[in-house]
Coordinates of C-alpha atoms in Angstrom, one line a residue:
X23 CA 102.0 109.1 143.5
X24 CA 103.3 106.2 141.7
X25 CA 101.0 103.8 139.5
X26 CA 100.8 101.3 141.6
X27 CA 99.1 103.4 144.7
X28 CA 96.6 103.8 142.0
X29 CA 93.1 101.9 141.9
X30 CA 93.3 101.3 137.9
X31 CA 89.8 100.8 136.7
X32 CA 89.9 98.8 133.0
X33 CA 86.9 99.2 130.8
X34 CA 86.0 96.8 128.2
X35 CA 85.7 97.9 124.9
X36 CA 84.1 96.8 121.6
X37 CA 86.6 95.2 118.6
X38 CA 86.1 97.7 115.7
X39 CA 85.6 95.7 112.2
X40 CA 85.3 98.7 110.6
X41 CA 84.4 102.0 110.6
X42 CA 82.5 103.3 108.1
X43 CA 80.2 102.0 108.4
X44 CA 80.6 101.1 112.0
X45 CA 80.6 97.4 112.8
X46 CA 82.2 96.2 116.0
X47 CA 82.0 92.9 117.8
X48 CA 82.4 92.0 121.7
X49 CA 85.2 90.2 123.3
X50 CA 83.8 87.3 124.2
X51 CA 85.1 87.2 127.9
X52 CA 83.5 90.4 128.9
X53 CA 79.8 88.4 127.8
X54 CA 80.0 87.2 131.4
X55 CA 76.2 88.0 132.4
X56 CA 72.6 86.6 130.8
X57 CA 72.5 90.3 129.6
X58 CA 74.9 92.1 127.9
X59 CA 74.9 95.7 128.7
X60 CA 73.8 98.3 125.3
X61 CA 77.2 99.7 125.5
X62 CA 79.0 95.8 124.8
X63 CA 76.6 95.0 122.4
X64 CA 78.0 94.1 118.9
X65 CA 76.9 96.8 116.3
X66 CA 76.3 95.7 112.7
X67 CA 75.7 97.8 109.9
X68 CA 75.6 98.4 105.9
X69 CA 74.9 102.3 106.2
X70 CA 75.7 105.1 108.0
X71 CA 73.1 105.8 111.4
X72 CA 70.2 107.0 110.4
X73 CA 68.6 110.4 112.1
X74 CA 64.9 109.8 113.3
X75 CA 63.4 111.9 115.8
X76 CA 60.2 111.0 117.8
X77 CA 58.5 114.0 116.7
X78 CA 58.5 113.3 113.1
X79 CA 58.4 109.5 113.3
X80 CA 55.2 107.4 112.3
X81 CA 55.5 104.0 111.2
X82 CA 53.3 102.8 108.1
X83 CA 51.5 99.4 107.6
X84 CA 50.4 98.7 104.3
X85 CA 50.1 96.7 100.9
X86 CA 48.0 93.5 101.1
X87 CA 45.9 94.1 104.3
X88 CA 42.4 95.4 104.5
X89 CA 43.0 98.4 106.5
X90 CA 46.6 100.5 105.8
X91 CA 47.3 102.4 109.2
X92 CA 49.9 104.8 110.0
X93 CA 50.8 105.2 113.9
X94 CA 52.8 107.6 115.7
X95 CA 55.5 106.8 118.6
X96 CA 53.1 107.3 121.2
X97 CA 50.6 105.1 119.7
X98 CA 53.0 102.2 119.8
X99 CA 54.4 102.5 123.2
X100 CA 51.3 102.8 124.5
X101 CA 49.7 99.3 123.1
X102 CA 49.8 96.0 125.1
X103 CA 53.6 95.1 125.3
X104 CA 55.8 91.6 125.4
X105 CA 59.0 91.0 126.9
X106 CA 61.3 88.8 125.3
X107 CA 64.9 87.9 126.4
X108 CA 67.2 86.7 123.0
X109 CA 70.4 86.5 121.5
X110 CA 71.1 87.9 118.4
X111 CA 73.9 86.6 116.5
X112 CA 75.5 88.0 113.2
X113 CA 74.7 85.4 110.5
X114 CA 78.7 86.3 109.8
X115 CA 79.8 85.9 113.3
X116 CA 83.1 83.4 112.9
X117 CA 83.5 84.3 109.7
X118 CA 87.5 84.9 109.9
X119 CA 87.6 81.2 110.5
X120 CA 86.6 79.8 107.1
X121 CA 89.0 77.9 105.0
X122 CA 88.8 78.7 102.1
X123 CA 88.5 82.8 103.7
X124 CA 85.6 84.3 102.5
X125 CA 85.1 88.3 101.5
X126 CA 83.1 90.3 104.1
X127 CA 83.8 91.5 107.8
X128 CA 86.1 89.4 109.3
X129 CA 83.8 88.5 112.5
X130 CA 85.6 86.1 114.9
X131 CA 83.3 85.0 117.9
X132 CA 81.7 87.7 119.3
X133 CA 79.3 89.4 117.2
X134 CA 76.6 88.2 119.2
X135 CA 74.9 89.7 122.5
X136 CA 71.8 88.4 124.5
X137 CA 69.4 91.3 125.8
X138 CA 65.9 91.7 127.3
X139 CA 63.7 93.1 124.8
X140 CA 60.0 95.5 125.0
X141 CA 57.7 96.1 122.2
X142 CA 54.1 95.2 120.9
X143 CA 53.9 91.7 119.1
X144 CA 53.7 92.0 115.6
X145 CA 51.2 90.0 115.4
X146 CA 49.3 92.7 117.5
X147 CA 49.7 95.9 114.9
X148 CA 48.5 93.7 112.2
X149 CA 45.7 92.8 113.7
X150 CA 44.7 96.4 113.1
X151 CA 45.0 96.2 109.4
X152 CA 43.9 92.9 108.7
X153 CA 45.5 90.6 106.5
X154 CA 44.1 89.2 102.7
X155 CA 44.0 86.1 101.9
X156 CA 46.7 84.9 100.1
X157 CA 49.1 87.0 102.0
X158 CA 52.7 85.3 102.0
X159 CA 55.5 87.5 103.6
X160 CA 55.6 90.8 105.7
X161 CA 58.6 93.3 104.5
X162 CA 60.5 95.4 106.9
X163 CA 62.0 98.4 105.9
X164 CA 64.6 100.3 108.0
X165 CA 65.7 103.9 108.1
X166 CA 69.2 103.2 107.1
X167 CA 70.6 103.6 103.3
X168 CA 73.0 104.2 100.9
X169 CA 74.5 103.4 97.9
X170 CA 74.4 99.2 96.8
X171 CA 75.4 97.8 93.5
X172 CA 75.5 101.3 92.4
X173 CA 71.8 102.1 93.6
X174 CA 70.7 104.2 96.6
X175 CA 68.6 101.5 98.6
X176 CA 66.9 100.9 102.2
X177 CA 68.1 98.0 104.5
X178 CA 65.0 95.8 103.6
X179 CA 63.9 92.2 104.8
X180 CA 61.2 90.1 104.8
X181 CA 59.6 87.2 107.0
X182 CA 57.2 84.3 105.8
X183 CA 53.7 85.4 107.3
X184 CA 53.7 82.3 109.6
X185 CA 56.9 84.0 111.1
X186 CA 55.5 86.9 111.4
X187 CA 52.7 86.1 113.6
X188 CA 55.2 84.4 116.1
X189 CA 54.0 86.0 119.4
X190 CA 57.3 86.4 120.0
X191 CA 58.4 88.7 117.3
X192 CA 58.0 91.7 118.2
X193 CA 58.3 95.5 117.4
X194 CA 60.5 97.2 120.3
X195 CA 61.4 99.9 121.8
X196 CA 63.2 99.2 124.9
X197 CA 66.7 97.1 124.8
X198 CA 67.6 96.3 129.0
X199 CA 64.9 98.4 130.5
X200 CA 66.0 101.6 128.8
X201 CA 65.0 103.1 125.5
X202 CA 66.6 101.9 122.1
X203 CA 69.7 103.5 121.5
X204 CA 70.2 105.3 118.3
X205 CA 72.9 102.5 117.8
X206 CA 70.7 99.7 118.0
X207 CA 67.4 101.1 116.3
X208 CA 66.3 104.1 118.0
X209 CA 63.0 104.3 118.2
X210 CA 62.1 100.5 116.6
X211 CA 63.6 97.5 115.4
X212 CA 62.3 94.3 114.6
X213 CA 63.2 91.3 117.3
X214 CA 63.1 87.8 115.6
X215 CA 63.9 85.2 118.1
X216 CA 65.9 82.5 116.9
X217 CA 66.8 84.1 113.8
X218 CA 70.0 85.7 112.7
X219 CA 70.2 89.3 113.1
X220 CA 69.9 90.5 109.6
X221 CA 66.1 89.6 110.4
X222 CA 65.6 91.9 113.2
X223 CA 65.5 95.3 111.4
X224 CA 66.8 98.1 113.1
X225 CA 65.2 102.0 112.8
X226 CA 61.9 100.4 111.4
X227 CA 60.0 102.9 109.5
X228 CA 57.4 100.8 107.2
X229 CA 55.5 97.1 107.2
X230 CA 54.4 96.0 104.2
X231 CA 52.7 92.8 103.5
X232 CA 52.8 90.9 100.4
X233 CA 51.0 88.0 98.3
X234 CA 54.2 87.4 96.9
X235 CA 58.0 86.3 97.4
X236 CA 60.0 89.6 98.2
X237 CA 63.5 89.9 96.5
X238 CA 65.4 92.9 97.8
X239 CA 69.2 92.8 97.6
X240 CA 69.2 91.8 101.1
X241 CA 66.9 89.1 101.0
X242 CA 68.0 87.4 97.4
X243 CA 71.7 88.3 97.0
X244 CA 72.9 88.8 100.7
X245 CA 72.2 86.6 103.5
X246 CA 72.1 83.3 101.0
X247 CA 73.9 80.3 101.2
X248 CA 75.9 79.9 98.4
X249 CA 77.8 76.7 98.7
X250 CA 79.3 76.8 95.4
X251 CA 82.1 79.3 94.7
X252 CA 81.6 80.7 91.0
X253 CA 77.8 79.4 90.9
X254 CA 74.5 80.1 92.5
X255 CA 73.0 76.5 92.2
X256 CA 72.2 74.6 95.2
X257 CA 71.6 78.3 97.3
X258 CA 69.0 78.7 100.4
X259 CA 68.1 81.6 102.5
X260 CA 69.8 82.4 105.7
X261 CA 66.9 82.0 108.7
X262 CA 67.7 80.1 111.7
X263 CA 70.5 80.2 114.5
X264 CA 72.7 77.1 113.8
X265 CA 73.5 75.4 117.0
X266 CA 76.8 76.9 118.2
X267 CA 79.4 77.4 121.0
X268 CA 82.6 79.2 122.3
X269 CA 85.3 78.9 124.4
X270 CA 85.7 82.1 127.1
X271 CA 88.4 80.5 128.9
X272 CA 91.1 79.9 128.5
X273 CA 92.1 82.1 125.7
X274 CA 93.2 80.5 122.4
X275 CA 97.3 80.3 122.8
X276 CA 97.3 81.1 126.2
X277 CA 100.1 79.8 128.3
X278 CA 98.6 78.4 132.0
X279 CA 100.6 77.2 135.2
X280 CA 99.9 73.2 135.9
X281 CA 97.0 72.3 137.8
X282 CA 93.4 72.6 137.7
X283 CA 91.8 75.0 135.5
X284 CA 88.4 76.1 135.0
X285 CA 87.4 76.0 131.2
X286 CA 83.8 78.0 130.4
X287 CA 82.1 79.4 127.4
X288 CA 78.6 79.5 126.4
X289 CA 76.3 77.2 124.2
X290 CA 73.1 78.2 121.9
X291 CA 70.7 77.1 119.2
X292 CA 68.3 78.9 117.0
X293 CA 65.2 76.6 117.6
X294 CA 64.6 74.5 120.2
X295 CA 67.1 74.3 123.5
X296 CA 70.5 72.8 124.4
X297 CA 70.5 69.9 125.7
X298 CA 74.2 69.1 126.2
X299 CA 77.7 70.4 125.7
X300 CA 80.9 67.8 125.5
X301 CA 84.7 68.8 125.4
X302 CA 87.5 66.8 124.6
X303 CA 91.4 67.0 125.6
X304 CA 92.4 64.3 122.7
X305 CA 91.4 65.6 119.6
X306 CA 88.1 64.2 119.5
X307 CA 89.1 60.6 120.3
X308 CA 86.8 61.0 123.7
X309 CA 84.3 63.7 125.0
X310 CA 83.0 64.6 128.0
X311 CA 79.9 66.2 129.4
X312 CA 80.5 69.7 130.8
X313 CA 78.3 71.2 133.5
X314 CA 75.4 73.8 132.5
X315 CA 75.3 76.3 134.6
X316 CA 71.5 77.3 134.0
X317 CA 68.1 75.6 132.9
X318 CA 68.6 76.2 129.0
X319 CA 66.0 78.2 127.7
X320 CA 64.8 78.8 124.3
X321 CA 66.5 82.0 122.4
X322 CA 68.7 82.1 125.1
X323 CA 72.6 81.1 125.9
X324 CA 73.4 78.8 128.5
X325 CA 76.6 79.0 130.3
X326 CA 78.9 75.9 130.6
X327 CA 81.9 74.9 132.4
X328 CA 84.3 72.0 133.2
X329 CA 87.3 71.5 135.5
X330 CA 90.4 69.8 134.3
X331 CA 94.0 68.9 135.7
X332 CA 96.6 69.9 133.2
X333 CA 100.4 68.5 133.1
X334 CA 103.5 70.6 133.1
X335 CA 105.1 71.1 130.1
X336 CA 102.4 69.9 127.8
X337 CA 100.4 71.1 124.7
X338 CA 96.4 70.8 124.7
X339 CA 93.7 71.2 122.3
X340 CA 90.6 71.6 123.8
X341 CA 87.7 71.2 121.8
X342 CA 83.5 71.9 122.6
X343 CA 80.6 70.6 121.0
X344 CA 77.2 72.0 121.5
X345 CA 73.8 69.8 121.2
X346 CA 70.3 70.8 121.1
X347 CA 66.9 69.3 121.3
X348 CA 66.0 68.9 117.7
X349 CA 69.2 66.3 117.5
X350 CA 71.4 68.7 116.0
X351 CA 75.4 69.3 116.8
X352 CA 78.1 71.6 115.8
X353 CA 79.9 69.7 112.9
X354 CA 83.7 68.6 112.7
X355 CA 84.1 70.6 109.4
X356 CA 81.8 73.9 109.1
X357 CA 79.3 74.2 105.7
X358 CA 81.9 76.5 103.8
X359 CA 79.5 79.1 102.2
X360 CA 80.6 81.7 99.3
X361 CA 79.4 84.8 101.7
X362 CA 80.1 82.8 104.9
X363 CA 77.3 82.5 107.0
X364 CA 76.6 80.5 109.8
X365 CA 80.4 79.2 110.7
X366 CA 79.3 76.8 113.7
X367 CA 82.5 74.5 113.5
X368 CA 83.5 72.3 116.8
X369 CA 85.2 75.2 119.0
X370 CA 88.6 74.9 119.9
X371 CA 91.3 76.7 121.6
X372 CA 95.2 75.6 122.0
X373 CA 96.7 76.1 125.1
X374 CA 100.5 75.5 126.4
X375 CA 101.0 74.6 130.3
X376 CA 104.5 76.2 131.7
X377 CA 107.2 73.6 132.9

């Protein structure tokens, strides 16, 4: 049998950025559906994967509360649940495009996914304990740990109390109608819609309410915007997703035949919704409004497309920018910061048309 006689099924694969710990992104042309399958969901880790079993698992809620509690897995999954469809985007997404270059995982555009998450609202869990007057933040400790700056630490992050009590913030046990996979936070992970992925702590073990500001290394050192190369002046924390977009087709530096081609991609934002997406074929001199395929929804990306007639023997810079309901848009130049977070410069691909 010749190879041409067989049906060859191509399976998409994640792109590996590092092996230890495992960090992998999704090729963006595979993000075709509104829900990203678990095997294609990007993976972001600071430490090796922890090993956690349901039999020995307990979630503790403690700190500045009236009644600390310890809950078993079965107790939590029997509680009233909420389902949230939301993107999760690594704050370092598109880091590879910063100029001048910055250190860190060199993500291109695929450190983003969209999933259906089911779990118990965090506010419901906190209602069991009661919150003392003066509470300011809620800290979430994950089961993953390792060396950082010469010390063994767990991945640990906090949310302001107001955000923690948002009914859409959940302690999830399901991802896309299946139990969380071990690589995406089993048995529980926090889901914080509208915030970059560092807030959605995986392998959740302890929830702690504080009456002061949390200053762990992943709160005060990492996931902070440092606008200056050699000093901490004017720094501020990474929180909500910035308005952004990607061009999925055509691909950068692709050679196409003359004629009509569809340009397509995704757009999203952290607060509010996407209101419009514009495209330019003349280096930003003029802009046209693209077609949005869906009604924009909070916390979710929207698919867009635009058909254009390309002339033979030409090169084109295709530029795209998104706008949201808070009046924000992608800037012409990304906000450079020392750790390379929040890149959302106007999206662009260059293509060539055959003679």
